[in-house]
PDB file of C-alpha atoms in Angstrom:
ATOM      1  CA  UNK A  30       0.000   0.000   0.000  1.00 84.00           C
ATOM      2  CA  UNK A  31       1.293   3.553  -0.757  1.00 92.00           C
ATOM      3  CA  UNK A  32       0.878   5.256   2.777  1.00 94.00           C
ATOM      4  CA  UNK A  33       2.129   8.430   1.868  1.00 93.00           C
ATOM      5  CA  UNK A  34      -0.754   8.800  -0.565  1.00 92.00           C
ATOM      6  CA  UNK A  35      -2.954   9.426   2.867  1.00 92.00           C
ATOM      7  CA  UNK A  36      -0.849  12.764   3.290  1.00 91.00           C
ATOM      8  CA  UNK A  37      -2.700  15.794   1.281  1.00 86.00           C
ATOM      9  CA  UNK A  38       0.869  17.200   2.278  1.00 86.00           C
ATOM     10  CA  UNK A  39       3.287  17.613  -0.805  1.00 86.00           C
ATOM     11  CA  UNK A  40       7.340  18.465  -1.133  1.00 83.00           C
ATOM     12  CA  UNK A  41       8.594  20.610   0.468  1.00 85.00           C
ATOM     13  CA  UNK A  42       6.276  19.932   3.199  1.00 89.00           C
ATOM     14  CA  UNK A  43       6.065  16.691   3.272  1.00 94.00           C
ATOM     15  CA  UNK A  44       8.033  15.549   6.442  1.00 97.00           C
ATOM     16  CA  UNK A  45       7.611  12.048   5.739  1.00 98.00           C
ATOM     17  CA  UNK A  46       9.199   9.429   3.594  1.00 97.00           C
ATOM     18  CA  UNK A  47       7.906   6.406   3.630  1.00 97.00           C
ATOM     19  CA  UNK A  48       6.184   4.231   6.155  1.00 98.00           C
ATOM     20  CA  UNK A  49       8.366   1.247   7.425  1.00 98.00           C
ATOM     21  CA  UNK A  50       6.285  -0.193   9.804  1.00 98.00           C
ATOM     22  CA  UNK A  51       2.127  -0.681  10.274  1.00 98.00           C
ATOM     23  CA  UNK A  52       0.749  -2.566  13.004  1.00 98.00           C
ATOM     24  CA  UNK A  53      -3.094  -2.114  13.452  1.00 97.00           C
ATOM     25  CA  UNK A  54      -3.577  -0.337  17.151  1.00 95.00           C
ATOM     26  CA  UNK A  55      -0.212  -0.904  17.636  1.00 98.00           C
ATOM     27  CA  UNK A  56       2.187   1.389  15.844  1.00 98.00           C
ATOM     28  CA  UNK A  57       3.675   3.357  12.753  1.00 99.00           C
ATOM     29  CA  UNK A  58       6.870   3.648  11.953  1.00 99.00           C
ATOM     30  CA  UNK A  59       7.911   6.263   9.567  1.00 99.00           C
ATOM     31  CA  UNK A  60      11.324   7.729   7.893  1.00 99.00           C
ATOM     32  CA  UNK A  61      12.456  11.694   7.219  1.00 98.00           C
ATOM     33  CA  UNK A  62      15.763  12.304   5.646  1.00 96.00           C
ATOM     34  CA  UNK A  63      16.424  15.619   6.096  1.00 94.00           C
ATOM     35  CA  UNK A  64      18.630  16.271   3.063  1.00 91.00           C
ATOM     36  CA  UNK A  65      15.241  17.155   1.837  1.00 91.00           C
ATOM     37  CA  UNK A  66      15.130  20.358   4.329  1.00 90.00           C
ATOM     38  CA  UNK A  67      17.665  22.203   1.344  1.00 84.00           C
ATOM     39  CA  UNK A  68      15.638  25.081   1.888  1.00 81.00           C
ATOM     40  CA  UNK A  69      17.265  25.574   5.533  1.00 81.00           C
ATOM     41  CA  UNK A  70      19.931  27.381   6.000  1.00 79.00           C
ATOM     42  CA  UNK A  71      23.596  25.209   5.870  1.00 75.00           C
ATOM     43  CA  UNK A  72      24.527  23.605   9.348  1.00 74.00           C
ATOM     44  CA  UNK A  73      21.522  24.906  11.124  1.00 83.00           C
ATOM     45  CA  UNK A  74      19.895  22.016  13.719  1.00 92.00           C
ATOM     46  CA  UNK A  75      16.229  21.313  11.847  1.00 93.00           C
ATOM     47  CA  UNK A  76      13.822  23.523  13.729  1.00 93.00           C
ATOM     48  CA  UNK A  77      11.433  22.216  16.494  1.00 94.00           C
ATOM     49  CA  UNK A  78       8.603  22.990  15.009  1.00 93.00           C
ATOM     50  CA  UNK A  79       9.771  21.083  11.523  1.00 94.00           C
ATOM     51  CA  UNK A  80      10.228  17.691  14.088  1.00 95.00           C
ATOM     52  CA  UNK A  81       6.741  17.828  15.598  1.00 95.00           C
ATOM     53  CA  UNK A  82       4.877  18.557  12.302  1.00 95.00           C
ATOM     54  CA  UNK A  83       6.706  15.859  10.495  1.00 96.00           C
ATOM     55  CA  UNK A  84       5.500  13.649  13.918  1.00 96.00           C
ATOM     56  CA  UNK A  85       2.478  15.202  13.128  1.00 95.00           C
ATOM     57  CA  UNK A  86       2.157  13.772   9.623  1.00 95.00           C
ATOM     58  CA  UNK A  87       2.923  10.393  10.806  1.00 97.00           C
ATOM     59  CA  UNK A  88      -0.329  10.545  13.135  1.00 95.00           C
ATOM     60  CA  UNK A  89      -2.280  11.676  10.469  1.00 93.00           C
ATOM     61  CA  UNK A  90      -1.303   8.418   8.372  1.00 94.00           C
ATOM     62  CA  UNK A  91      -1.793   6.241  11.177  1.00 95.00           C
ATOM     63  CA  UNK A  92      -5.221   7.918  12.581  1.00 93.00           C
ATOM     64  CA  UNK A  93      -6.721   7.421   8.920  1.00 92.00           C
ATOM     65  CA  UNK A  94      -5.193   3.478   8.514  1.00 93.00           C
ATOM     66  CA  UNK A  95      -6.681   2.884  12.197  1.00 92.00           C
ATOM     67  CA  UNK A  96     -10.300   4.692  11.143  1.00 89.00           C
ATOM     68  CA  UNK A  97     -11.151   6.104   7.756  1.00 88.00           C
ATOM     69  CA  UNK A  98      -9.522   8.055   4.990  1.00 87.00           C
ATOM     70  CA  UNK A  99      -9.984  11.783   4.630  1.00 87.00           C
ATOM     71  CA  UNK A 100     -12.555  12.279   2.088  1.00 88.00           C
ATOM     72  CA  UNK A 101     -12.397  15.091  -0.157  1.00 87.00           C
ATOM     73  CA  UNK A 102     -12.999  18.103   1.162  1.00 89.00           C
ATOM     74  CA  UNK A 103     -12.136  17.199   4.516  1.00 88.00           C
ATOM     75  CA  UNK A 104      -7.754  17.860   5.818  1.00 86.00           C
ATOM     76  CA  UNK A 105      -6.124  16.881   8.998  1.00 86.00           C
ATOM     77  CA  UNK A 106      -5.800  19.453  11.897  1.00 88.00           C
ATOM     78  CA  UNK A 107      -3.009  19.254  14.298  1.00 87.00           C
ATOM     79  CA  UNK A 108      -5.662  19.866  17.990  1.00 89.00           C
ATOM     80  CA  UNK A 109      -2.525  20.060  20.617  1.00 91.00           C
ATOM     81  CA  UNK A 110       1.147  18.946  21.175  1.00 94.00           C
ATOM     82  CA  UNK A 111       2.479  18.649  24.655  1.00 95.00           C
ATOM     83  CA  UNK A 112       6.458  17.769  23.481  1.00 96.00           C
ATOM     84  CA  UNK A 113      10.182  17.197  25.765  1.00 97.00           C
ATOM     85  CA  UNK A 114      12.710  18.096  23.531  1.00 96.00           C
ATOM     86  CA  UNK A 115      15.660  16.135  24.185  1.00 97.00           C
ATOM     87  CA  UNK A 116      17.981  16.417  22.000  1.00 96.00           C
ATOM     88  CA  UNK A 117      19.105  18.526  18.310  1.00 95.00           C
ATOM     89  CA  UNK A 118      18.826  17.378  15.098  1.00 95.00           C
ATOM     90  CA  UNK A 119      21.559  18.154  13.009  1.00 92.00           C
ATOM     91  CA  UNK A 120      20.865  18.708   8.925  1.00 91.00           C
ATOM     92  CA  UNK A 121      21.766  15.038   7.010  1.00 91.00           C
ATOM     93  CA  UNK A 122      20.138  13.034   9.568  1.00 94.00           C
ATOM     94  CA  UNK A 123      17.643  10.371   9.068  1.00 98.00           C
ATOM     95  CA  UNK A 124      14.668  10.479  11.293  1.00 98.00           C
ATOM     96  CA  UNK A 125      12.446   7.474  12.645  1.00 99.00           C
ATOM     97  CA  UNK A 126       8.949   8.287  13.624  1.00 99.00           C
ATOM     98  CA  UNK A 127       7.020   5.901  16.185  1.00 99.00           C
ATOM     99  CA  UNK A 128       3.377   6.812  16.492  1.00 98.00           C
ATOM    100  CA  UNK A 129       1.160   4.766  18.846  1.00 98.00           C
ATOM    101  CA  UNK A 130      -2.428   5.272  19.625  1.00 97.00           C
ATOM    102  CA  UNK A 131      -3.541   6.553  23.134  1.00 97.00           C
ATOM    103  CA  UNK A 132      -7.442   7.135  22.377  1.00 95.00           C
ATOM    104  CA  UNK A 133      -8.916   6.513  18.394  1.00 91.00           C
ATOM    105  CA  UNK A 134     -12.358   8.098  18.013  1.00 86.00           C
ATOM    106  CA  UNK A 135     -14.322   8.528  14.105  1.00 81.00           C
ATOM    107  CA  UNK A 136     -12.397  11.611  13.438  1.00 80.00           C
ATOM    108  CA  UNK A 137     -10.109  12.723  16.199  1.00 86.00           C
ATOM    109  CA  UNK A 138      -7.155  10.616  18.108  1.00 93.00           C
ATOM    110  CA  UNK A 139      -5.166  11.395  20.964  1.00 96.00           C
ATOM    111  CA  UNK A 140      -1.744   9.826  20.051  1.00 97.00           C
ATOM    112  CA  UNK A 141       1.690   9.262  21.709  1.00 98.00           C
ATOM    113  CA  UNK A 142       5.179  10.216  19.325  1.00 98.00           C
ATOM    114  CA  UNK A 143       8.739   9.528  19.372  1.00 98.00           C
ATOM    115  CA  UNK A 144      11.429  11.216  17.035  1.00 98.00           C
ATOM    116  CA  UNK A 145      14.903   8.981  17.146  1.00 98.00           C
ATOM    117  CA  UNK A 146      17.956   9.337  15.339  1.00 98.00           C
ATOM    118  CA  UNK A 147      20.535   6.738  15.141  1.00 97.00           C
ATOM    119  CA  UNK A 148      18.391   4.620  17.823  1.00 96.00           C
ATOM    120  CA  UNK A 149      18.598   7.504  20.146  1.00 98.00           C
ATOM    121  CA  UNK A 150      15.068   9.594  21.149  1.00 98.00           C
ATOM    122  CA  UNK A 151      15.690  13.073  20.466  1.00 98.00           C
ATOM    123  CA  UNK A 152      12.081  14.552  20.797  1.00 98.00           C
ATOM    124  CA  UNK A 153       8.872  12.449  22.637  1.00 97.00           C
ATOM    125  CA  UNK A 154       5.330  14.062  23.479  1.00 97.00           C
ATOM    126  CA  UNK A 155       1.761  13.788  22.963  1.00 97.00           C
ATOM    127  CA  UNK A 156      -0.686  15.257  19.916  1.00 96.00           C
ATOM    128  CA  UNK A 157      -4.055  15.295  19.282  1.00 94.00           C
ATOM    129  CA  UNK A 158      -5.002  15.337  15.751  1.00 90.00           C
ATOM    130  CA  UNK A 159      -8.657  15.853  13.860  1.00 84.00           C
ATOM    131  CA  UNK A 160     -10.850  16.344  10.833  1.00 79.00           C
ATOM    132  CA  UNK A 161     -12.233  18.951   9.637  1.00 82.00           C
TER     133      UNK A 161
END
């Protein structure tokens, strides 16, 4: 199955890969190079904000695979993020996503996220995502 196709999110905003790993109610597990982030400025750590949305994106994928997908004029909404920042990520690194369900409604899910580089968890939080 092409997961990615779930994403109404296109290059350069697409913060997601390709999904390596689909386990109904159990988990996602996506992939980020961030050689695509060419648009950032040379040797500055990828931005916060870029992390969580592309842990963001991941959700969305695995909130539609665990419900319904987005018809079409509905698009994903990003309700809250509660996030620990642990560590930087430095430009050339490959990212790992692990999403795992905390509550799954119709159209809304509360979700638990994980950012890892080279095994190591660099970013971990919460996120509710919806429909609209």
């Amino acid at each position: 199955m092409d997961y990615l196709r779930l994403l109404p999110h296109e290059y350069p905003l697409r913060l997601v890969d390709k999904v390596e790993l689909y386990r109904k109610g159990e988990i996602l597990v996506s992939k980020f190079d961030t050689n695509r982030l060419n648009w950032l400025p040379n040797q500055t750590p990828i931005p916060e904000s870029i992390l969580m949305e592309g842990m963001a994106q991941s959700a969305v994928i695995f909130t539609q695979l665990e419900t319904r997908p987005l018809q079409k004029d509905e698009f994903p909404v990003l309700g809250a993020i509660n996030a620990t920042i642990l560590s930087r990520v430095e430009p050339g690194q490959l990212i790992t996503y692990k999403i795992k369900p905390l509550r799954l409604l119709q159209d809304q899910a509360v979700i638990e996220g994980s950012i890892l580089v080279h095994q190591q968890t660099v970013l971990r939080g919460t996120l509710t995502v919806g429909i609209s």
